[in-house]
């Protein structure tokens, strides 16, 4: 028998699951990679610079803040993820000081002013985005036309969501939809999407090419938000890895979609149950928000029921802001507002412990 | 085959590592030259010693007596001379008195067989007093005195005797091997317990990772003409906890702060049933047990029948010694077992396993901040919120933690196991409970 040097004494359990905080952050980064790489391809190498700057600024500020607090927290990977999310939320032509400002605000104010990872009550990346969005409105609208468009289409590189929103507001009451409006003004659609729509119509169905473009990500927009498809693939990866659970994304997307379907048409004189569900689900930051931002563990409820309430609330608020508000986008604000309710949700929605019989309900035990 | 069941909420799936010893037949540990027999090997009051230094003891002799309602007698497995009474550290972390006995190799315990016919005529009360004499305790880990557990309180009625053949702790195969090698005796023991509790029905719950045991038990129940039913269960930790087992088998929730009998059930495990059999049929006090010696740091993982008082060192030598330097030595299973720092720690009635774990197996990890991922909440079989309890305890709000059902926590370890931030949640719960006890005393 080999001679013993030291034996470790510890409280049970004596074994641990292999997952670590850093691995969770890494998995989220991996899940974001397809959408991010697509954005870089679509909008050019400058997008990579924007992402890299956001990440570097986030990690740098995290290091400084942690040092001030006499901690070392870079290894948990959360700052890098915050930086990546900020980068993906930037328009491709954003002035470079904006992502840096967003990162500094996110890490120093939103995260560390409240005590660092786990103690922040608001999603740092979203708060950073909101901060710069309201500070530099023009800079945050520096869209770029995607590589897939011909140069002749460069007349407008505004996002489909923004174009439709401002356009529809002017022509309200004419019974048009976001999609028909885009088509009316001759908004660019890809040949592939056009061909697909033609093919679909041969079966007697109708599908707008804009919906296909939005789903695949052949439109202008923030670097990481354009391709709903790739974001959904990332979401499936996270679900498979059990990093996130279905409750928040599913209730968020479903409640938002339902509300849009029921009410969106009434605003433009089309009556109830005529909303452009596909257009709204796949445009803007909805998928990025529902799958990657609303599911931020620190700032979302911990119980299943709580998550459902939070998801439905975020979906409803996104609907209200996007459809009735003056801004085209509502995702970030909706999630930030729901972040505020999380401590309350967690306080009042608590799982019933095993063997505790609520007085109102009949006991499970015979 | 019956539909597999499992308990309804929480639970985790740690790698079960059963393959290391599931095919290893039970071997017998040679008698050691010296025994270290602690006077507290059970839950409840320590037994009071009735021998002193220099006394000569006979094999199977009682050396300490039950000293309260919840307590149990202690017997020596071998004869010899009491060399000294000294304080030893138990795996659970406290020190108790123990008899150190220099073994006389010539004295051997002679079992006296009592005919089954004779036992048939005894009442449940008489059977209970016989197992009390034999010092039988629950052998799943907590070592609760068996005569107290099987005595149904006045005004209560046991509907079901649930036999815990789950052995949900990774690595352990002691119960599995008993089911395969001592099937008949074990089933006879279950019959005795059924009579003590007066339960009309017996259900044996076995997890599906022990297919051989399920088959063997089913066959033998049939050939012996018994009316026990066998319930296969989906593998999930901690199914071997009595509350989870009752939930899995009967879909009944034992009330918070209550006992299984509150939902008409009594639960006991395989090792205890076999100890009852040996105590009643062979008048053999509980002084030995089957121990799984396993883990990645031992050469030849084994299932060993060992006498109480044998040291861990001897057991590990029997399992071929260390293959590499162990990081932790665990008494019991990896989820609820205790680490020991001394290889001269003795095997006791409740020692189901001795594990030598490597650093790679332990996966200790580095502590980070809680990110509220909710894995502890989803894993908690008791429906508690470990992260919230931990934060309350961390800030000294013990009363508030109590109101959040801290006392329902049974330290199964699902929360700590799942935590990616590597927070010592169970340790926090223990601290909270200890502080509450201190406040009330």
mmCIF file of N, CA and C in Angstrom, chain A residues 1-22 24-25 75-76 116-119 241-245 296-304 307 346-347 349-357 364-366, chain B residues 9 243-244 247 253-256 263 313 317 322 325-330 334-341 343 361-363 368-375 377-378 381-385 387-388 405 413 416-417 420-424 426-427 430:
data_model
loop_
_atom_site.group_PDB
_atom_site.id
_atom_site.type_symbol
_atom_site.label_atom_id
_atom_site.label_comp_id
_atom_site.label_asym_id
_atom_site.label_seq_id
_atom_site.Cartn_x
_atom_site.Cartn_y
_atom_site.Cartn_z
ATOM 1 N N UNK A 1 0.847 -1.209 0.000
ATOM 2 C CA UNK A 1 0.000 0.000 0.000
ATOM 3 C C UNK A 1 0.874 1.248 0.000
ATOM 4 N N UNK A 2 0.520 2.171 -0.824
ATOM 5 C CA UNK A 2 1.309 3.406 -0.873
ATOM 6 C C UNK A 2 1.071 4.228 0.403
ATOM 7 N N UNK A 3 2.071 4.952 0.784
ATOM 8 C CA UNK A 3 1.948 5.715 2.034
ATOM 9 C C UNK A 3 1.063 6.956 1.819
ATOM 10 N N UNK A 4 0.229 7.232 2.801
ATOM 11 C CA UNK A 4 -0.686 8.357 2.689
ATOM 12 C C UNK A 4 -0.016 9.668 3.030
ATOM 13 N N UNK A 5 -0.232 10.658 2.207
ATOM 14 C CA UNK A 5 0.243 11.983 2.566
ATOM 15 C C UNK A 5 -0.900 12.734 3.237
ATOM 16 N N UNK A 6 -1.852 13.155 2.436
ATOM 17 C CA UNK A 6 -2.974 13.862 3.045
ATOM 18 C C UNK A 6 -4.262 13.342 2.439
ATOM 19 N N UNK A 7 -5.314 13.367 3.217
ATOM 20 C CA UNK A 7 -6.639 13.028 2.713
ATOM 21 C C UNK A 7 -7.516 14.241 2.899
ATOM 22 N N UNK A 8 -8.347 14.497 1.919
ATOM 23 C CA UNK A 8 -9.213 15.662 2.003
ATOM 24 C C UNK A 8 -10.468 15.300 2.786
ATOM 25 N N UNK A 9 -10.845 16.159 3.698
ATOM 26 C CA UNK A 9 -12.060 15.962 4.474
ATOM 27 C C UNK A 9 -13.053 17.028 4.050
ATOM 28 N N UNK A 10 -14.248 16.601 3.684
ATOM 29 C CA UNK A 10 -15.231 17.573 3.209
ATOM 30 C C UNK A 10 -16.629 17.133 3.578
ATOM 31 N N UNK A 11 -17.528 18.094 3.578
ATOM 32 C CA UNK A 11 -18.935 17.801 3.799
ATOM 33 C C UNK A 11 -19.486 17.104 2.553
ATOM 34 N N UNK A 12 -20.459 16.211 2.744
ATOM 35 C CA UNK A 12 -21.055 15.520 1.596
ATOM 36 C C UNK A 12 -21.828 16.520 0.738
ATOM 37 N N UNK A 13 -22.114 16.281 -0.505
ATOM 38 C CA UNK A 13 -21.700 15.111 -1.274
ATOM 39 C C UNK A 13 -20.206 15.161 -1.620
ATOM 40 N N UNK A 14 -19.636 13.977 -1.793
ATOM 41 C CA UNK A 14 -18.192 13.899 -2.024
ATOM 42 C C UNK A 14 -17.837 14.020 -3.500
ATOM 43 N N UNK A 15 -18.843 13.994 -4.361
ATOM 44 C CA UNK A 15 -18.588 14.143 -5.791
ATOM 45 C C UNK A 15 -19.461 15.279 -6.323
ATOM 46 N N UNK A 16 -19.033 15.849 -7.433
ATOM 47 C CA UNK A 16 -19.763 16.964 -8.027
ATOM 48 C C UNK A 16 -19.999 16.699 -9.497
ATOM 49 N N UNK A 17 -21.018 17.338 -10.020
ATOM 50 C CA UNK A 17 -21.248 17.299 -11.462
ATOM 51 C C UNK A 17 -20.143 18.093 -12.142
ATOM 52 N N UNK A 18 -19.816 17.688 -13.381
ATOM 53 C CA UNK A 18 -18.670 18.326 -14.024
ATOM 54 C C UNK A 18 -18.941 19.763 -14.450
ATOM 55 N N UNK A 19 -20.184 20.153 -14.649
ATOM 56 C CA UNK A 19 -20.473 21.506 -15.135
ATOM 57 C C UNK A 19 -19.998 22.581 -14.167
ATOM 58 N N UNK A 20 -19.426 23.645 -14.755
ATOM 59 C CA UNK A 20 -19.020 24.777 -13.941
ATOM 60 C C UNK A 20 -19.674 26.033 -14.512
ATOM 61 N N UNK A 21 -19.620 27.099 -13.748
ATOM 62 C CA UNK A 21 -20.154 28.370 -14.220
ATOM 63 C C UNK A 21 -19.501 28.758 -15.545
ATOM 64 N N UNK A 22 -18.183 28.597 -15.613
ATOM 65 C CA UNK A 22 -17.466 28.986 -16.829
ATOM 66 C C UNK A 22 -17.946 28.170 -18.024
ATOM 67 N N UNK A 24 -20.932 26.897 -18.431
ATOM 68 C CA UNK A 24 -22.253 27.388 -18.825
ATOM 69 C C UNK A 24 -22.092 28.612 -19.731
ATOM 70 N N UNK A 25 -21.214 29.534 -19.307
ATOM 71 C CA UNK A 25 -20.987 30.748 -20.102
ATOM 72 C C UNK A 25 -20.427 30.378 -21.481
ATOM 73 N N UNK A 75 -12.298 34.183 -14.606
ATOM 74 C CA UNK A 75 -12.400 32.766 -14.952
ATOM 75 C C UNK A 75 -13.850 32.306 -15.075
ATOM 76 N N UNK A 76 -14.801 33.019 -14.473
ATOM 77 C CA UNK A 76 -16.183 32.551 -14.586
ATOM 78 C C UNK A 76 -16.770 32.813 -15.977
ATOM 79 N N UNK A 116 -21.353 42.497 -8.393
ATOM 80 C CA UNK A 116 -20.748 41.522 -9.300
ATOM 81 C C UNK A 116 -21.697 40.418 -9.709
ATOM 82 N N UNK A 117 -21.121 39.411 -10.340
ATOM 83 C CA UNK A 117 -21.914 38.323 -10.902
ATOM 84 C C UNK A 117 -22.886 37.750 -9.870
ATOM 85 N N UNK A 118 -24.122 37.605 -10.294
ATOM 86 C CA UNK A 118 -25.115 36.989 -9.425
ATOM 87 C C UNK A 118 -25.872 37.985 -8.588
ATOM 88 N N UNK A 119 -25.320 39.188 -8.419
ATOM 89 C CA UNK A 119 -25.978 40.157 -7.558
ATOM 90 C C UNK A 119 -26.719 41.233 -8.358
ATOM 91 N N UNK A 241 -28.203 20.960 -24.093
ATOM 92 C CA UNK A 241 -27.144 20.940 -23.073
ATOM 93 C C UNK A 241 -27.710 21.236 -21.687
ATOM 94 N N UNK A 242 -28.996 21.431 -21.626
ATOM 95 C CA UNK A 242 -29.687 21.735 -20.360
ATOM 96 C C UNK A 242 -29.148 22.993 -19.684
ATOM 97 N N UNK A 243 -28.713 23.956 -20.498
ATOM 98 C CA UNK A 243 -28.260 25.227 -19.946
ATOM 99 C C UNK A 243 -29.498 26.076 -19.671
ATOM 100 N N UNK A 244 -30.431 26.089 -20.622
ATOM 101 C CA UNK A 244 -31.673 26.812 -20.390
ATOM 102 C C UNK A 244 -32.815 25.797 -20.396
ATOM 103 N N UNK A 245 -33.960 26.192 -19.889
ATOM 104 C CA UNK A 245 -35.133 25.323 -19.961
ATOM 105 C C UNK A 245 -36.147 25.990 -20.892
ATOM 106 N N UNK A 296 -31.213 34.815 -19.219
ATOM 107 C CA UNK A 296 -30.082 35.062 -18.320
ATOM 108 C C UNK A 296 -30.484 34.604 -16.926
ATOM 109 N N UNK A 297 -29.704 33.678 -16.376
ATOM 110 C CA UNK A 297 -30.118 33.021 -15.136
ATOM 111 C C UNK A 297 -30.202 33.967 -13.957
ATOM 112 N N UNK A 298 -29.234 34.894 -13.922
ATOM 113 C CA UNK A 298 -29.180 35.773 -12.764
ATOM 114 C C UNK A 298 -30.437 36.629 -12.676
ATOM 115 N N UNK A 299 -30.925 37.064 -13.840
ATOM 116 C CA UNK A 299 -32.006 38.045 -13.824
ATOM 117 C C UNK A 299 -33.347 37.453 -14.260
ATOM 118 N N UNK A 300 -33.494 36.145 -14.103
ATOM 119 C CA UNK A 300 -34.800 35.544 -14.391
ATOM 120 C C UNK A 300 -35.221 34.708 -13.188
ATOM 121 N N UNK A 301 -36.527 34.446 -13.049
ATOM 122 C CA UNK A 301 -36.995 33.720 -11.859
ATOM 123 C C UNK A 301 -36.422 32.307 -11.797
ATOM 124 N N UNK A 302 -36.480 31.735 -10.617
ATOM 125 C CA UNK A 302 -35.821 30.453 -10.399
ATOM 126 C C UNK A 302 -36.809 29.293 -10.482
ATOM 127 N N UNK A 303 -38.076 29.560 -10.189
ATOM 128 C CA UNK A 303 -39.049 28.471 -10.208
ATOM 129 C C UNK A 303 -39.706 28.381 -11.577
ATOM 130 N N UNK A 304 -40.237 27.221 -11.895
ATOM 131 C CA UNK A 304 -40.856 27.021 -13.197
ATOM 132 C C UNK A 304 -42.060 27.958 -13.391
ATOM 133 N N UNK A 307 -40.879 31.394 -13.984
ATOM 134 C CA UNK A 307 -40.346 31.573 -15.339
ATOM 135 C C UNK A 307 -41.482 31.795 -16.336
ATOM 136 N N UNK A 346 -39.936 35.806 -7.506
ATOM 137 C CA UNK A 346 -39.279 34.760 -6.720
ATOM 138 C C UNK A 346 -39.778 34.739 -5.280
ATOM 139 N N UNK A 347 -40.182 35.891 -4.802
ATOM 140 C CA UNK A 347 -40.644 35.936 -3.424
ATOM 141 C C UNK A 347 -42.021 35.294 -3.272
ATOM 142 N N UNK A 349 -43.766 33.422 -5.790
ATOM 143 C CA UNK A 349 -43.985 32.135 -6.446
ATOM 144 C C UNK A 349 -42.926 31.170 -5.960
ATOM 145 N N UNK A 350 -43.295 30.360 -4.996
ATOM 146 C CA UNK A 350 -42.327 29.408 -4.484
ATOM 147 C C UNK A 350 -42.915 28.017 -4.590
ATOM 148 N N UNK A 351 -42.053 27.056 -4.934
ATOM 149 C CA UNK A 351 -42.570 25.697 -5.069
ATOM 150 C C UNK A 351 -43.118 25.190 -3.735
ATOM 151 N N UNK A 352 -44.115 24.362 -3.827
ATOM 152 C CA UNK A 352 -44.667 23.744 -2.617
ATOM 153 C C UNK A 352 -43.716 22.634 -2.194
ATOM 154 N N UNK A 353 -43.169 22.724 -0.980
ATOM 155 C CA UNK A 353 -42.251 21.661 -0.576
ATOM 156 C C UNK A 353 -42.964 20.311 -0.497
ATOM 157 N N UNK A 354 -42.176 19.267 -0.636
ATOM 158 C CA UNK A 354 -42.662 17.889 -0.546
ATOM 159 C C UNK A 354 -43.339 17.681 0.813
ATOM 160 N N UNK A 355 -44.518 17.124 0.767
ATOM 161 C CA UNK A 355 -45.177 16.761 2.019
ATOM 162 C C UNK A 355 -45.804 17.919 2.757
ATOM 163 N N UNK A 356 -45.830 19.091 2.131
ATOM 164 C CA UNK A 356 -46.505 20.222 2.761
ATOM 165 C C UNK A 356 -47.868 20.347 2.101
ATOM 166 N N UNK A 357 -48.908 20.207 2.890
ATOM 167 C CA UNK A 357 -50.247 20.229 2.329
ATOM 168 C C UNK A 357 -50.806 21.633 2.491
ATOM 169 N N UNK A 364 -52.772 15.103 -0.558
ATOM 170 C CA UNK A 364 -52.476 14.037 -1.515
ATOM 171 C C UNK A 364 -52.486 12.674 -0.817
ATOM 172 N N UNK A 365 -52.154 12.704 0.464
ATOM 173 C CA UNK A 365 -52.057 11.439 1.190
ATOM 174 C C UNK A 365 -53.437 10.877 1.501
ATOM 175 N N UNK A 366 -53.553 9.579 1.401
ATOM 176 C CA UNK A 366 -54.841 8.949 1.705
ATOM 177 C C UNK A 366 -55.085 8.956 3.208
ATOM 178 N N UNK B 9 -40.696 14.406 -8.070
ATOM 179 C CA UNK B 9 -40.000 15.677 -8.312
ATOM 180 C C UNK B 9 -38.536 15.645 -7.876
ATOM 181 N N UNK B 243 -38.684 8.660 1.951
ATOM 182 C CA UNK B 243 -39.783 9.510 1.469
ATOM 183 C C UNK B 243 -39.930 9.427 -0.051
ATOM 184 N N UNK B 244 -38.792 9.398 -0.739
ATOM 185 C CA UNK B 244 -38.847 9.310 -2.202
ATOM 186 C C UNK B 244 -39.320 7.931 -2.642
ATOM 187 N N UNK B 247 -42.995 7.726 -2.268
ATOM 188 C CA UNK B 247 -43.605 8.516 -3.332
ATOM 189 C C UNK B 247 -43.573 7.742 -4.651
ATOM 190 N N UNK B 253 -47.213 11.310 -0.324
ATOM 191 C CA UNK B 253 -46.192 12.194 0.229
ATOM 192 C C UNK B 253 -46.209 12.119 1.743
ATOM 193 N N UNK B 254 -45.106 11.701 2.307
ATOM 194 C CA UNK B 254 -44.984 11.729 3.760
ATOM 195 C C UNK B 254 -45.044 13.192 4.186
ATOM 196 N N UNK B 255 -45.944 13.532 5.122
ATOM 197 C CA UNK B 255 -46.070 14.953 5.475
ATOM 198 C C UNK B 255 -44.764 15.535 6.010
ATOM 199 N N UNK B 256 -44.590 16.839 5.783
ATOM 200 C CA UNK B 256 -43.420 17.547 6.292
ATOM 201 C C UNK B 256 -43.311 17.329 7.796
ATOM 202 N N UNK B 263 -48.303 7.821 6.477
ATOM 203 C CA UNK B 263 -49.024 7.472 5.251
ATOM 204 C C UNK B 263 -49.162 5.951 5.156
ATOM 205 N N UNK B 313 -8.185 0.343 6.801
ATOM 206 C CA UNK B 313 -6.889 -0.021 6.231
ATOM 207 C C UNK B 313 -6.903 -1.486 5.782
ATOM 208 N N UNK B 317 -6.671 -2.985 1.980
ATOM 209 C CA UNK B 317 -5.649 -3.972 1.625
ATOM 210 C C UNK B 317 -6.281 -5.194 0.969
ATOM 211 N N UNK B 322 -4.224 0.556 -2.705
ATOM 212 C CA UNK B 322 -4.478 1.709 -3.563
ATOM 213 C C UNK B 322 -3.772 1.550 -4.900
ATOM 214 N N UNK B 325 -2.783 7.429 -5.513
ATOM 215 C CA UNK B 325 -3.033 8.128 -4.259
ATOM 216 C C UNK B 325 -4.474 8.641 -4.205
ATOM 217 N N UNK B 326 -5.221 8.219 -3.194
ATOM 218 C CA UNK B 326 -6.618 8.670 -3.125
ATOM 219 C C UNK B 326 -6.689 10.125 -2.681
ATOM 220 N N UNK B 327 -7.720 10.795 -3.148
ATOM 221 C CA UNK B 327 -7.932 12.189 -2.762
ATOM 222 C C UNK B 327 -8.845 12.244 -1.535
ATOM 223 N N UNK B 328 -9.865 11.366 -1.577
ATOM 224 C CA UNK B 328 -10.778 11.271 -0.446
ATOM 225 C C UNK B 328 -11.028 9.807 -0.131
ATOM 226 N N UNK B 329 -11.133 9.474 1.146
ATOM 227 C CA UNK B 329 -11.620 8.162 1.559
ATOM 228 C C UNK B 329 -12.990 8.400 2.165
ATOM 229 N N UNK B 330 -13.994 7.711 1.623
ATOM 230 C CA UNK B 330 -15.361 7.981 2.045
ATOM 231 C C UNK B 330 -15.948 6.762 2.751
ATOM 232 N N UNK B 334 -20.884 8.056 -2.098
ATOM 233 C CA UNK B 334 -20.289 9.363 -2.400
ATOM 234 C C UNK B 334 -21.249 10.539 -2.196
ATOM 235 N N UNK B 335 -22.558 10.269 -2.197
ATOM 236 C CA UNK B 335 -23.496 11.381 -2.091
ATOM 237 C C UNK B 335 -23.739 11.800 -0.640
ATOM 238 N N UNK B 336 -23.867 10.829 0.243
ATOM 239 C CA UNK B 336 -24.160 11.180 1.640
ATOM 240 C C UNK B 336 -23.098 10.689 2.606
ATOM 241 N N UNK B 337 -22.065 10.052 2.071
ATOM 242 C CA UNK B 337 -21.044 9.497 2.943
ATOM 243 C C UNK B 337 -20.141 10.560 3.548
ATOM 244 N N UNK B 338 -19.350 10.128 4.527
ATOM 245 C CA UNK B 338 -18.446 11.037 5.224
ATOM 246 C C UNK B 338 -17.007 10.723 4.853
ATOM 247 N N UNK B 339 -16.193 11.777 4.768
ATOM 248 C CA UNK B 339 -14.774 11.528 4.518
ATOM 249 C C UNK B 339 -14.099 11.170 5.830
ATOM 250 N N UNK B 340 -13.129 10.289 5.755
ATOM 251 C CA UNK B 340 -12.345 9.979 6.946
ATOM 252 C C UNK B 340 -10.920 10.450 6.705
ATOM 253 N N UNK B 341 -10.243 10.758 7.807
ATOM 254 C CA UNK B 341 -8.863 11.227 7.655
ATOM 255 C C UNK B 341 -7.891 10.212 8.225
ATOM 256 N N UNK B 343 -7.034 6.035 8.366
ATOM 257 C CA UNK B 343 -7.351 4.711 7.816
ATOM 258 C C UNK B 343 -7.608 3.697 8.919
ATOM 259 N N UNK B 361 -12.343 12.045 -9.952
ATOM 260 C CA UNK B 361 -13.713 11.606 -9.679
ATOM 261 C C UNK B 361 -14.466 12.620 -8.831
ATOM 262 N N UNK B 362 -13.736 13.261 -7.946
ATOM 263 C CA UNK B 362 -14.380 14.188 -7.009
ATOM 264 C C UNK B 362 -14.868 15.443 -7.740
ATOM 265 N N UNK B 363 -14.099 15.906 -8.700
ATOM 266 C CA UNK B 363 -14.460 17.096 -9.488
ATOM 267 C C UNK B 363 -14.856 18.268 -8.611
ATOM 268 N N UNK B 368 -17.579 29.820 -7.560
ATOM 269 C CA UNK B 368 -17.864 31.132 -8.147
ATOM 270 C C UNK B 368 -19.157 31.652 -7.515
ATOM 271 N N UNK B 369 -19.598 32.808 -7.996
ATOM 272 C CA UNK B 369 -20.825 33.370 -7.438
ATOM 273 C C UNK B 369 -22.032 32.565 -7.913
ATOM 274 N N UNK B 370 -23.089 32.581 -7.119
ATOM 275 C CA UNK B 370 -24.341 31.924 -7.516
ATOM 276 C C UNK B 370 -24.946 32.709 -8.667
ATOM 277 N N UNK B 371 -25.276 32.008 -9.758
ATOM 278 C CA UNK B 371 -25.872 32.707 -10.887
ATOM 279 C C UNK B 371 -27.354 32.379 -11.004
ATOM 280 N N UNK B 372 -27.929 31.864 -9.936
ATOM 281 C CA UNK B 372 -29.366 31.539 -9.903
ATOM 282 C C UNK B 372 -29.786 30.661 -11.072
ATOM 283 N N UNK B 373 -28.956 29.684 -11.404
ATOM 284 C CA UNK B 373 -29.290 28.852 -12.552
ATOM 285 C C UNK B 373 -30.483 27.959 -12.250
ATOM 286 N N UNK B 374 -30.745 27.729 -10.969
ATOM 287 C CA UNK B 374 -31.933 26.961 -10.605
ATOM 288 C C UNK B 374 -31.736 25.453 -10.623
ATOM 289 N N UNK B 375 -30.507 24.987 -10.852
ATOM 290 C CA UNK B 375 -30.307 23.539 -10.880
ATOM 291 C C UNK B 375 -30.552 22.920 -9.520
ATOM 292 N N UNK B 377 -32.683 23.949 -7.338
ATOM 293 C CA UNK B 377 -34.128 23.934 -7.113
ATOM 294 C C UNK B 377 -34.761 22.788 -7.893
ATOM 295 N N UNK B 378 -34.313 22.634 -9.152
ATOM 296 C CA UNK B 378 -34.878 21.536 -9.954
ATOM 297 C C UNK B 378 -34.439 20.178 -9.420
ATOM 298 N N UNK B 381 -35.294 16.980 -4.249
ATOM 299 C CA UNK B 381 -36.439 16.068 -4.202
ATOM 300 C C UNK B 381 -37.488 16.514 -3.189
ATOM 301 N N UNK B 382 -37.111 17.415 -2.293
ATOM 302 C CA UNK B 382 -38.049 17.858 -1.269
ATOM 303 C C UNK B 382 -38.764 19.142 -1.679
ATOM 304 N N UNK B 383 -38.519 19.608 -2.888
ATOM 305 C CA UNK B 383 -39.208 20.810 -3.360
ATOM 306 C C UNK B 383 -38.768 22.071 -2.638
ATOM 307 N N UNK B 384 -37.557 22.062 -2.104
ATOM 308 C CA UNK B 384 -37.063 23.258 -1.408
ATOM 309 C C UNK B 384 -36.302 24.137 -2.394
ATOM 310 N N UNK B 385 -35.890 25.302 -1.918
ATOM 311 C CA UNK B 385 -35.073 26.199 -2.738
ATOM 312 C C UNK B 385 -33.704 26.339 -2.090
ATOM 313 N N UNK B 387 -30.817 27.368 -2.918
ATOM 314 C CA UNK B 387 -30.046 28.609 -3.032
ATOM 315 C C UNK B 387 -30.592 29.681 -2.089
ATOM 316 N N UNK B 388 -31.910 29.739 -1.971
ATOM 317 C CA UNK B 388 -32.515 30.724 -1.081
ATOM 318 C C UNK B 388 -32.180 30.383 0.374
ATOM 319 N N UNK B 405 -38.768 25.845 5.372
ATOM 320 C CA UNK B 405 -38.691 24.376 5.468
ATOM 321 C C UNK B 405 -37.278 23.812 5.456
ATOM 322 N N UNK B 413 -27.799 15.838 -0.982
ATOM 323 C CA UNK B 413 -26.663 16.286 -1.789
ATOM 324 C C UNK B 413 -26.980 16.624 -3.235
ATOM 325 N N UNK B 416 -25.901 20.380 -3.959
ATOM 326 C CA UNK B 416 -24.456 20.622 -4.073
ATOM 327 C C UNK B 416 -23.890 19.930 -5.300
ATOM 328 N N UNK B 417 -24.384 18.712 -5.564
ATOM 329 C CA UNK B 417 -23.882 17.958 -6.711
ATOM 330 C C UNK B 417 -24.114 18.734 -8.002
ATOM 331 N N UNK B 420 -23.254 24.439 -10.453
ATOM 332 C CA UNK B 420 -22.087 24.745 -11.287
ATOM 333 C C UNK B 420 -21.159 25.753 -10.618
ATOM 334 N N UNK B 421 -21.691 26.495 -9.642
ATOM 335 C CA UNK B 421 -20.838 27.459 -8.944
ATOM 336 C C UNK B 421 -20.093 26.789 -7.797
ATOM 337 N N UNK B 422 -20.322 25.488 -7.621
ATOM 338 C CA UNK B 422 -19.614 24.687 -6.606
ATOM 339 C C UNK B 422 -19.797 25.241 -5.200
ATOM 340 N N UNK B 423 -21.000 25.691 -4.930
ATOM 341 C CA UNK B 423 -21.299 26.193 -3.593
ATOM 342 C C UNK B 423 -21.598 24.999 -2.686
ATOM 343 N N UNK B 424 -21.129 25.073 -1.450
ATOM 344 C CA UNK B 424 -21.348 23.958 -0.515
ATOM 345 C C UNK B 424 -22.712 24.105 0.142
ATOM 346 N N UNK B 426 -25.134 21.877 0.907
ATOM 347 C CA UNK B 426 -25.490 20.959 1.995
ATOM 348 C C UNK B 426 -24.813 21.374 3.293
ATOM 349 N N UNK B 427 -23.560 21.779 3.164
ATOM 350 C CA UNK B 427 -22.839 22.229 4.352
ATOM 351 C C UNK B 427 -23.556 23.424 4.981
ATOM 352 N N UNK B 430 -26.542 22.196 6.873
ATOM 353 C CA UNK B 430 -26.138 21.599 8.152
ATOM 354 C C UNK B 430 -25.881 22.685 9.173
#
